[in-house]
C-alpha cells in the first residue's frame, strides 16, 4: 500500500547506482562491433588491426561479449537486459528530438516536455526523480551526481535543489575529504581536454565518483558517462568501441566494490541506459530527429529485487519516461512531480 509518497517496505533495494552511457547504440550492445564501420578506414585510427583482433569475431554473441564482457557474463546472468530489436524487444525515447538534454530530461523526470528542445536549454523547470528521492527520509544529502558533461548540472537543476552535481573541472568540496578525493580533485586538472571545454574523460569522472562513494556512502549515485557520444561525433569508431569497453570495465569494478562494502552489499540496484541512440552506416556519427534510429535505446538492471531474466527475448515496448518511476519504486517510493510521470517498468521488480 502507498503511504504518502512511500510504499510499505517490500524491496531489498536501499541504494541505487544509475549509469548513463551517452549515445551508445543498441546495435553494439546486442551485436558487438559493426563490420560496416570497423572495417572502414576513415572511421578508425592507424592501430585498427589491434582493435579488430580485440573486438571482432564471426558471431554476434562472441563479438558482444568481447566488447562488454561484464554485461554479457554478469548482468545477463543475474539481471535483465532490454532492447534487442532483432527479437522485437523495443526501448525508445518518447521525445521527438533524439539528443542529449531532452533525452536525459525525459528519463529523470519521467516526462517528455516538448519545450525542452536544446542542449543549451537553461535550468530544467521539470522536477526529477533524484531531487524527489533526496527529499525522502534517510536520503537527504545522500543523492549525488558525477557527470562528464557540464550540461548535466542544468538538466538536474542543482540551482533549484541544492544537490551535489559534480561536473567538468569542478572539485569535490567540503571538510574531511579523504586523501584519495584530494588526489582525484587535483588529477582532473592535469587531464588533457580531449573533447574541449565542458567535457571530462569518463575515467576521471569514474575515479572521482568511486572516491566519493568510499568516503561518504551516498544512497543514490548517478554517473553520467560521455566518451561514447564524443568519440562517435568525431567519427572514431575504434575509440567509440574502446569507450564502451572501458565503461563495462568500470561498471564491473564498481559492482565488485559494492559487493565488498557492507553498506551496499545485497542492497543496491544498478540501472544502465543511454539518453538516445544514433544512426546507422554513414550516419552513425550523428543523432537527432532527422537521423533514423536515433530514438532507439536500451535498459539494463541488476539488483536484489530484479528477477534474473537475462536478455529479455519477448516482444514488447518500453519507453524512457518509465525509468524515473522505476527508480522510485525500487526504493519503495511513488514519484510525484510538477508534471505527469510515466508508469514504471514493472518486470524490473
Short mmCIF file of C-alpha atoms in Angstrom, two decimals:
data_model
loop_
_atom_site.label_atom_id
_atom_site.label_comp_id
_atom_site.label_asym_id
_atom_site.label_seq_id
_atom_site.Cartn_x
_atom_site.Cartn_y
_atom_site.Cartn_z
CA UNK A 1 0.00 0.00 0.00
CA UNK A 2 1.09 3.56 -0.63
CA UNK A 3 1.69 5.66 2.47
CA UNK A 4 2.15 9.26 1.41
CA UNK A 5 5.00 9.09 -1.10
CA UNK A 6 6.30 5.76 0.19
CA UNK A 7 5.24 2.16 -0.23
CA UNK A 8 5.22 -0.19 2.73
CA UNK A 9 8.70 -1.72 2.66
CA UNK A 10 8.67 -4.52 0.13
CA UNK A 11 12.01 -4.33 -1.67
CA UNK A 12 15.53 -5.14 -0.54
CA UNK A 13 16.94 -2.24 -2.58
CA UNK A 14 18.05 0.63 -0.34
CA UNK A 15 20.61 2.15 -2.70
CA UNK A 16 20.83 2.75 -6.44
CA UNK A 17 23.66 3.27 -8.89
CA UNK A 18 22.42 4.84 -12.13
CA UNK A 19 24.78 4.76 -15.12
CA UNK A 20 24.13 6.69 -18.34
CA UNK A 21 26.12 5.87 -21.50
CA UNK A 22 25.69 8.89 -23.74
CA UNK A 23 24.67 7.99 -27.29
CA UNK A 24 25.59 4.31 -27.11
CA UNK A 25 23.76 2.25 -29.73
CA UNK A 26 21.74 -0.89 -29.00
CA UNK A 27 23.46 -2.44 -32.04
CA UNK A 28 26.86 -2.63 -30.34
CA UNK A 29 25.30 -3.74 -27.05
CA UNK A 30 23.50 -6.69 -28.63
CA UNK A 31 25.58 -7.42 -31.74
CA UNK A 32 29.06 -6.24 -30.80
CA UNK A 33 31.36 -4.45 -33.25
CA UNK A 34 29.67 -3.39 -36.50
CA UNK A 35 31.51 -4.66 -39.60
CA UNK A 36 30.13 -1.79 -41.69
CA UNK A 37 32.17 0.59 -39.50
CA UNK A 38 35.02 -1.44 -38.01
CA UNK A 39 36.50 -2.22 -41.45
CA UNK A 40 36.09 1.30 -42.88
CA UNK A 41 39.44 3.10 -42.76
CA UNK A 42 38.09 6.63 -42.33
CA UNK A 43 36.31 5.65 -39.09
CA UNK A 44 39.35 4.05 -37.47
CA UNK A 45 42.85 5.06 -36.40
CA UNK A 46 46.15 3.58 -37.57
CA UNK A 47 46.17 0.80 -34.96
CA UNK A 48 42.84 -0.57 -36.17
CA UNK A 49 44.40 -4.02 -36.76
CA UNK A 50 44.78 -4.36 -32.99
CA UNK A 51 41.19 -3.18 -32.46
CA UNK A 52 39.90 -5.74 -34.97
CA UNK A 53 41.72 -8.52 -33.12
CA UNK A 54 40.32 -7.22 -29.84
CA UNK A 55 36.66 -6.83 -30.83
CA UNK A 56 35.92 -8.82 -33.98
CA UNK A 57 34.51 -12.35 -34.20
CA UNK A 58 32.26 -14.11 -36.69
CA UNK A 59 29.26 -14.42 -34.38
CA UNK A 60 27.33 -11.64 -32.65
CA UNK A 61 27.31 -13.43 -29.29
CA UNK A 62 31.11 -13.65 -29.24
CA UNK A 63 31.55 -10.09 -30.51
CA UNK A 64 29.30 -8.56 -27.87
CA UNK A 65 30.99 -10.50 -25.09
CA UNK A 66 34.39 -9.31 -26.29
CA UNK A 67 33.15 -5.73 -26.26
CA UNK A 68 31.25 -5.79 -22.95
CA UNK A 69 32.27 -8.91 -21.00
CA UNK A 70 30.77 -7.87 -17.66
CA UNK A 71 27.41 -7.13 -19.26
CA UNK A 72 27.20 -10.48 -21.01
CA UNK A 73 28.60 -12.63 -18.23
CA UNK A 74 27.24 -10.99 -15.08
CA UNK A 75 24.29 -8.76 -15.94
CA UNK A 76 22.98 -11.32 -18.43
CA UNK A 77 23.36 -13.95 -15.72
CA UNK A 78 21.98 -12.05 -12.74
CA UNK A 79 19.89 -9.19 -14.13
CA UNK A 80 17.81 -8.03 -17.09
CA UNK A 81 18.72 -6.52 -20.47
CA UNK A 82 16.03 -4.89 -22.61
CA UNK A 83 16.23 -3.50 -26.14
CA UNK A 84 17.31 -6.21 -28.58
CA UNK A 85 15.30 -5.06 -31.56
CA UNK A 86 16.32 -8.16 -33.51
CA UNK A 87 13.99 -10.03 -31.13
CA UNK A 88 11.21 -7.42 -31.18
CA UNK A 89 12.11 -6.16 -27.70
CA UNK A 90 11.94 -2.38 -28.06
CA UNK A 91 13.13 0.51 -25.91
CA UNK A 92 12.69 4.09 -27.16
CA UNK A 93 12.73 7.68 -26.04
CA UNK A 94 9.33 9.37 -26.28
CA UNK A 95 10.67 12.85 -27.03
CA UNK A 96 10.85 13.89 -30.68
CA UNK A 97 14.31 15.47 -30.52
CA UNK A 98 16.55 12.41 -30.07
CA UNK A 99 19.53 14.14 -28.47
CA UNK A 100 21.13 14.66 -25.10
CA UNK A 101 19.38 17.27 -22.90
CA UNK A 102 15.83 16.21 -23.90
CA UNK A 103 16.76 12.53 -23.51
CA UNK A 104 18.13 12.95 -20.01
CA UNK A 105 15.27 15.23 -19.00
CA UNK A 106 12.67 12.71 -20.14
CA UNK A 107 14.49 9.89 -18.37
CA UNK A 108 14.97 11.51 -14.97
CA UNK A 109 11.73 13.48 -14.93
CA UNK A 110 9.62 10.63 -16.26
CA UNK A 111 8.11 13.14 -18.62
CA UNK A 112 8.57 14.39 -22.16
CA UNK A 113 8.39 18.18 -22.17
CA UNK A 114 8.30 19.48 -25.78
CA UNK A 115 9.68 22.84 -24.59
CA UNK A 116 12.95 21.19 -23.56
CA UNK A 117 14.41 21.26 -27.06
CA UNK A 118 18.07 22.29 -26.87
CA UNK A 119 21.35 21.22 -25.28
CA UNK A 120 21.75 24.89 -24.33
CA UNK A 121 18.39 24.92 -22.52
CA UNK A 122 18.65 26.68 -19.13
CA UNK A 123 17.86 25.11 -15.77
CA UNK A 124 15.25 22.38 -16.20
CA UNK A 125 11.83 23.52 -14.87
CA UNK A 126 10.64 19.90 -14.58
CA UNK A 127 11.17 18.15 -11.26
CA UNK A 128 13.27 14.98 -11.45
CA UNK A 129 13.25 11.71 -9.53
CA UNK A 130 16.66 12.36 -7.96
CA UNK A 131 15.51 15.50 -6.16
CA UNK A 132 12.29 13.71 -5.20
CA UNK A 133 14.26 10.88 -3.58
CA UNK A 134 16.56 13.43 -1.94
CA UNK A 135 13.52 14.78 -0.03
CA UNK A 136 12.62 11.38 1.43
CA UNK A 137 13.56 10.28 4.94
CA UNK A 138 17.04 8.79 5.07
CA UNK A 139 18.03 10.12 1.63
CA UNK A 140 18.52 13.86 2.16
CA UNK A 141 22.05 14.80 1.15
CA UNK A 142 22.64 11.21 0.06
CA UNK A 143 21.72 11.62 -3.64
CA UNK A 144 24.67 12.69 -5.80
CA UNK A 145 25.63 13.05 -9.45
CA UNK A 146 29.02 12.89 -11.16
CA UNK A 147 28.95 13.79 -14.84
CA UNK A 148 31.46 14.05 -17.66
CA UNK A 149 29.31 16.73 -19.39
CA UNK A 150 28.73 20.08 -17.70
CA UNK A 151 25.14 20.49 -19.02
CA UNK A 152 24.01 17.80 -16.57
CA UNK A 153 24.08 20.45 -13.84
CA UNK A 154 21.28 22.29 -15.68
CA UNK A 155 19.37 19.13 -16.54
CA UNK A 156 19.25 18.02 -12.88
CA UNK A 157 18.87 21.69 -11.87
CA UNK A 158 21.20 21.81 -8.91
CA UNK A 159 20.50 25.51 -8.54
CA UNK A 160 16.94 24.61 -7.53
CA UNK A 161 17.50 21.54 -5.41
CA UNK A 162 20.99 22.12 -3.98
CA UNK A 163 22.13 18.54 -4.61
CA UNK A 164 25.72 17.65 -5.34
CA UNK A 165 26.16 17.57 -9.13
CA UNK A 166 29.88 17.41 -9.89
CA UNK A 167 30.82 18.26 -13.48
CA UNK A 168 33.81 19.05 -15.69
CA UNK A 169 36.62 20.98 -13.97
CA UNK A 170 34.89 21.10 -10.57
CA UNK A 171 36.50 19.84 -7.37
CA UNK A 172 34.58 17.97 -4.70
CA UNK A 173 34.48 20.37 -1.76
CA UNK A 174 33.81 20.05 1.95
CA UNK A 175 35.55 19.27 5.23
CA UNK A 176 37.22 15.95 5.81
CA UNK A 177 37.97 14.96 2.23
CA UNK A 178 39.84 11.67 2.00
CA UNK A 179 43.37 11.63 0.63
CA UNK A 180 42.04 9.86 -2.47
CA UNK A 181 39.47 12.61 -3.03
CA UNK A 182 42.15 15.27 -2.76
CA UNK A 183 44.26 13.40 -5.30
CA UNK A 184 41.41 12.96 -7.77
CA UNK A 185 40.46 16.63 -7.40
CA UNK A 186 44.00 17.58 -8.41
CA UNK A 187 44.30 14.93 -11.10
CA UNK A 188 41.38 16.15 -13.19
CA UNK A 189 43.11 19.49 -13.77
CA UNK A 190 46.11 17.70 -15.29
CA UNK A 191 44.00 15.71 -17.76
CA UNK A 192 44.05 16.88 -21.38
CA UNK A 193 40.79 18.40 -22.61
CA UNK A 194 40.46 15.82 -25.36
CA UNK A 195 36.83 16.78 -26.08
CA UNK A 196 37.12 20.52 -25.47
CA UNK A 197 35.75 22.66 -22.67
CA UNK A 198 32.79 21.23 -20.79
CA UNK A 199 33.66 17.54 -21.26
CA UNK A 200 35.65 15.43 -18.81
CA UNK A 201 37.06 11.99 -19.75
CA UNK A 202 34.94 9.20 -18.29
CA UNK A 203 37.83 7.59 -16.43
CA UNK A 204 38.23 10.80 -14.43
CA UNK A 205 34.52 11.02 -13.70
CA UNK A 206 34.57 7.42 -12.51
CA UNK A 207 37.51 7.66 -10.10
CA UNK A 208 36.02 10.82 -8.56
CA UNK A 209 32.70 9.04 -8.13
CA UNK A 210 34.22 5.97 -6.51
CA UNK A 211 36.38 8.08 -4.19
CA UNK A 212 33.25 9.93 -3.04
CA UNK A 213 31.34 6.68 -2.52
CA UNK A 214 34.13 5.19 -0.43
CA UNK A 215 34.32 8.32 1.73
CA UNK A 216 30.65 9.28 2.13
CA UNK A 217 28.45 6.28 1.19
CA UNK A 218 25.69 8.10 -0.71
CA UNK A 219 22.45 6.14 -1.19
CA UNK A 220 21.73 7.11 -4.82
CA UNK A 221 24.55 7.78 -7.29
CA UNK A 222 24.04 8.94 -10.87
CA UNK A 223 27.16 8.55 -13.04
CA UNK A 224 26.92 10.20 -16.46
CA UNK A 225 29.48 8.94 -18.99
CA UNK A 226 30.10 10.78 -22.26
CA UNK A 227 33.06 9.20 -24.11
CA UNK A 228 30.91 7.04 -26.38
CA UNK A 229 28.99 10.01 -27.76
CA UNK A 230 32.04 12.24 -28.07
CA UNK A 231 34.12 9.69 -29.98
CA UNK A 232 31.14 8.90 -32.22
CA UNK A 233 30.68 12.57 -33.14
CA UNK A 234 34.37 12.66 -34.06
CA UNK A 235 33.89 9.63 -36.33
CA UNK A 236 36.34 7.49 -34.35
CA UNK A 237 34.65 4.10 -34.29
CA UNK A 238 37.59 2.27 -32.74
CA UNK A 239 37.71 4.80 -29.89
CA UNK A 240 33.91 4.56 -29.52
CA UNK A 241 34.30 0.80 -29.02
CA UNK A 242 37.11 1.38 -26.54
CA UNK A 243 34.92 3.86 -24.68
CA UNK A 244 32.17 1.27 -24.30
CA UNK A 245 34.66 -1.44 -23.33
CA UNK A 246 36.15 0.78 -20.62
CA UNK A 247 32.70 1.70 -19.26
CA UNK A 248 31.93 -2.01 -19.00
CA UNK A 249 35.16 -2.44 -17.02
CA UNK A 250 34.30 0.49 -14.73
CA UNK A 251 30.84 -0.92 -14.06
CA UNK A 252 32.44 -4.26 -13.18
CA UNK A 253 34.91 -2.57 -10.84
CA UNK A 254 32.08 -0.66 -9.18
CA UNK A 255 29.91 -3.79 -8.84
CA UNK A 256 32.81 -5.64 -7.18
CA UNK A 257 33.25 -2.75 -4.77
CA UNK A 258 29.53 -2.77 -3.93
CA UNK A 259 29.74 -6.45 -3.01
CA UNK A 260 32.67 -5.83 -0.67
CA UNK A 261 31.25 -2.83 1.18
CA UNK A 262 28.74 -3.81 3.88
CA UNK A 263 26.83 -0.55 3.32
CA UNK A 264 25.98 -1.50 -0.27
CA UNK A 265 26.23 -5.31 -0.36
CA UNK A 266 22.99 -7.09 -1.35
CA UNK A 267 21.00 -3.84 -1.01
CA UNK A 268 21.97 -1.97 -4.18
CA UNK A 269 20.41 -1.99 -7.64
CA UNK A 270 22.32 -0.84 -10.73
CA UNK A 271 20.48 0.63 -13.75
CA UNK A 272 22.26 1.33 -17.06
CA UNK A 273 20.88 3.09 -20.16
CA UNK A 274 21.69 5.77 -22.78
CA UNK A 275 19.99 9.12 -23.39
CA UNK A 276 19.37 8.47 -27.11
CA UNK A 277 20.56 6.26 -29.95
CA UNK A 278 22.33 7.21 -33.17
CA UNK A 279 22.27 6.49 -36.88
CA UNK A 280 23.47 3.54 -38.93
CA UNK A 281 26.25 3.26 -41.52
CA UNK A 282 27.46 6.69 -42.66
CA UNK A 283 25.04 8.37 -40.22
CA UNK A 284 26.41 6.57 -37.16
CA UNK A 285 28.30 9.71 -36.10
CA UNK A 286 25.05 11.65 -35.68
CA UNK A 287 21.73 11.68 -33.89
CA UNK A 288 18.73 13.97 -33.69
CA UNK A 289 15.24 13.87 -35.18
CA UNK A 290 16.50 13.73 -38.78
CA UNK A 291 18.64 10.64 -38.15
CA UNK A 292 16.80 7.33 -38.42
CA UNK A 293 17.18 5.03 -35.37
CA UNK A 294 18.42 7.80 -33.05
CA UNK A 295 15.35 7.23 -30.83
CA UNK A 296 16.27 3.58 -30.16
CA UNK A 297 17.74 2.80 -26.74
CA UNK A 298 18.07 0.03 -24.13
CA UNK A 299 17.84 -0.71 -20.40
CA UNK A 300 19.92 -2.94 -18.12
CA UNK A 301 19.10 -3.62 -14.46
CA UNK A 302 20.75 -5.81 -11.82
CA UNK A 303 19.99 -5.94 -8.10
CA UNK A 304 18.38 -7.86 -5.25
CA UNK A 305 14.79 -7.24 -6.39
CA UNK A 306 15.26 -7.84 -10.10
CA UNK A 307 14.48 -11.37 -11.37
CA UNK A 308 17.33 -12.87 -13.39
CA UNK A 309 15.63 -12.84 -16.79
CA UNK A 310 18.88 -12.10 -18.61
CA UNK A 311 18.46 -10.86 -22.17
CA UNK A 312 14.71 -10.28 -22.47
CA UNK A 313 13.70 -12.09 -25.66
CA UNK A 314 9.95 -11.49 -25.65
CA UNK A 315 8.37 -8.87 -27.87
CA UNK A 316 7.46 -5.69 -26.05
CA UNK A 317 7.83 -1.92 -25.84
CA UNK A 318 9.07 0.29 -23.04
CA UNK A 319 9.93 3.99 -23.04
CA UNK A 320 12.48 6.05 -21.19
CA UNK A 321 9.83 8.13 -19.46
CA UNK A 322 9.14 4.93 -17.46
CA UNK A 323 12.62 4.80 -15.92
CA UNK A 324 12.11 7.52 -13.29
CA UNK A 325 9.14 5.82 -11.62
CA UNK A 326 11.02 2.52 -11.80
CA UNK A 327 13.90 4.08 -9.86
CA UNK A 328 11.49 5.40 -7.24
CA UNK A 329 9.51 2.17 -6.92
CA UNK A 330 12.63 0.07 -6.38
CA UNK A 331 13.24 2.20 -3.27
CA UNK A 332 9.56 1.83 -2.26
CA UNK A 333 8.64 5.39 -3.22
CA UNK A 334 5.99 6.66 -5.62
CA UNK A 335 7.42 9.59 -7.59
CA UNK A 336 5.17 12.63 -7.94
CA UNK A 337 6.21 15.91 -9.55
CA UNK A 338 5.03 19.19 -11.08
CA UNK A 339 4.15 17.24 -14.25
CA UNK A 340 2.79 13.80 -15.20
CA UNK A 341 5.09 10.81 -14.61
CA UNK A 342 5.33 7.68 -16.74
CA UNK A 343 4.39 4.26 -15.40
CA UNK A 344 7.21 2.02 -14.05
CA UNK A 345 8.73 -0.97 -15.84
CA UNK A 346 7.08 -3.49 -13.52
CA UNK A 347 9.02 -6.51 -14.79
CA UNK A 348 12.19 -4.99 -13.31
CA UNK A 349 10.67 -5.71 -9.87
#
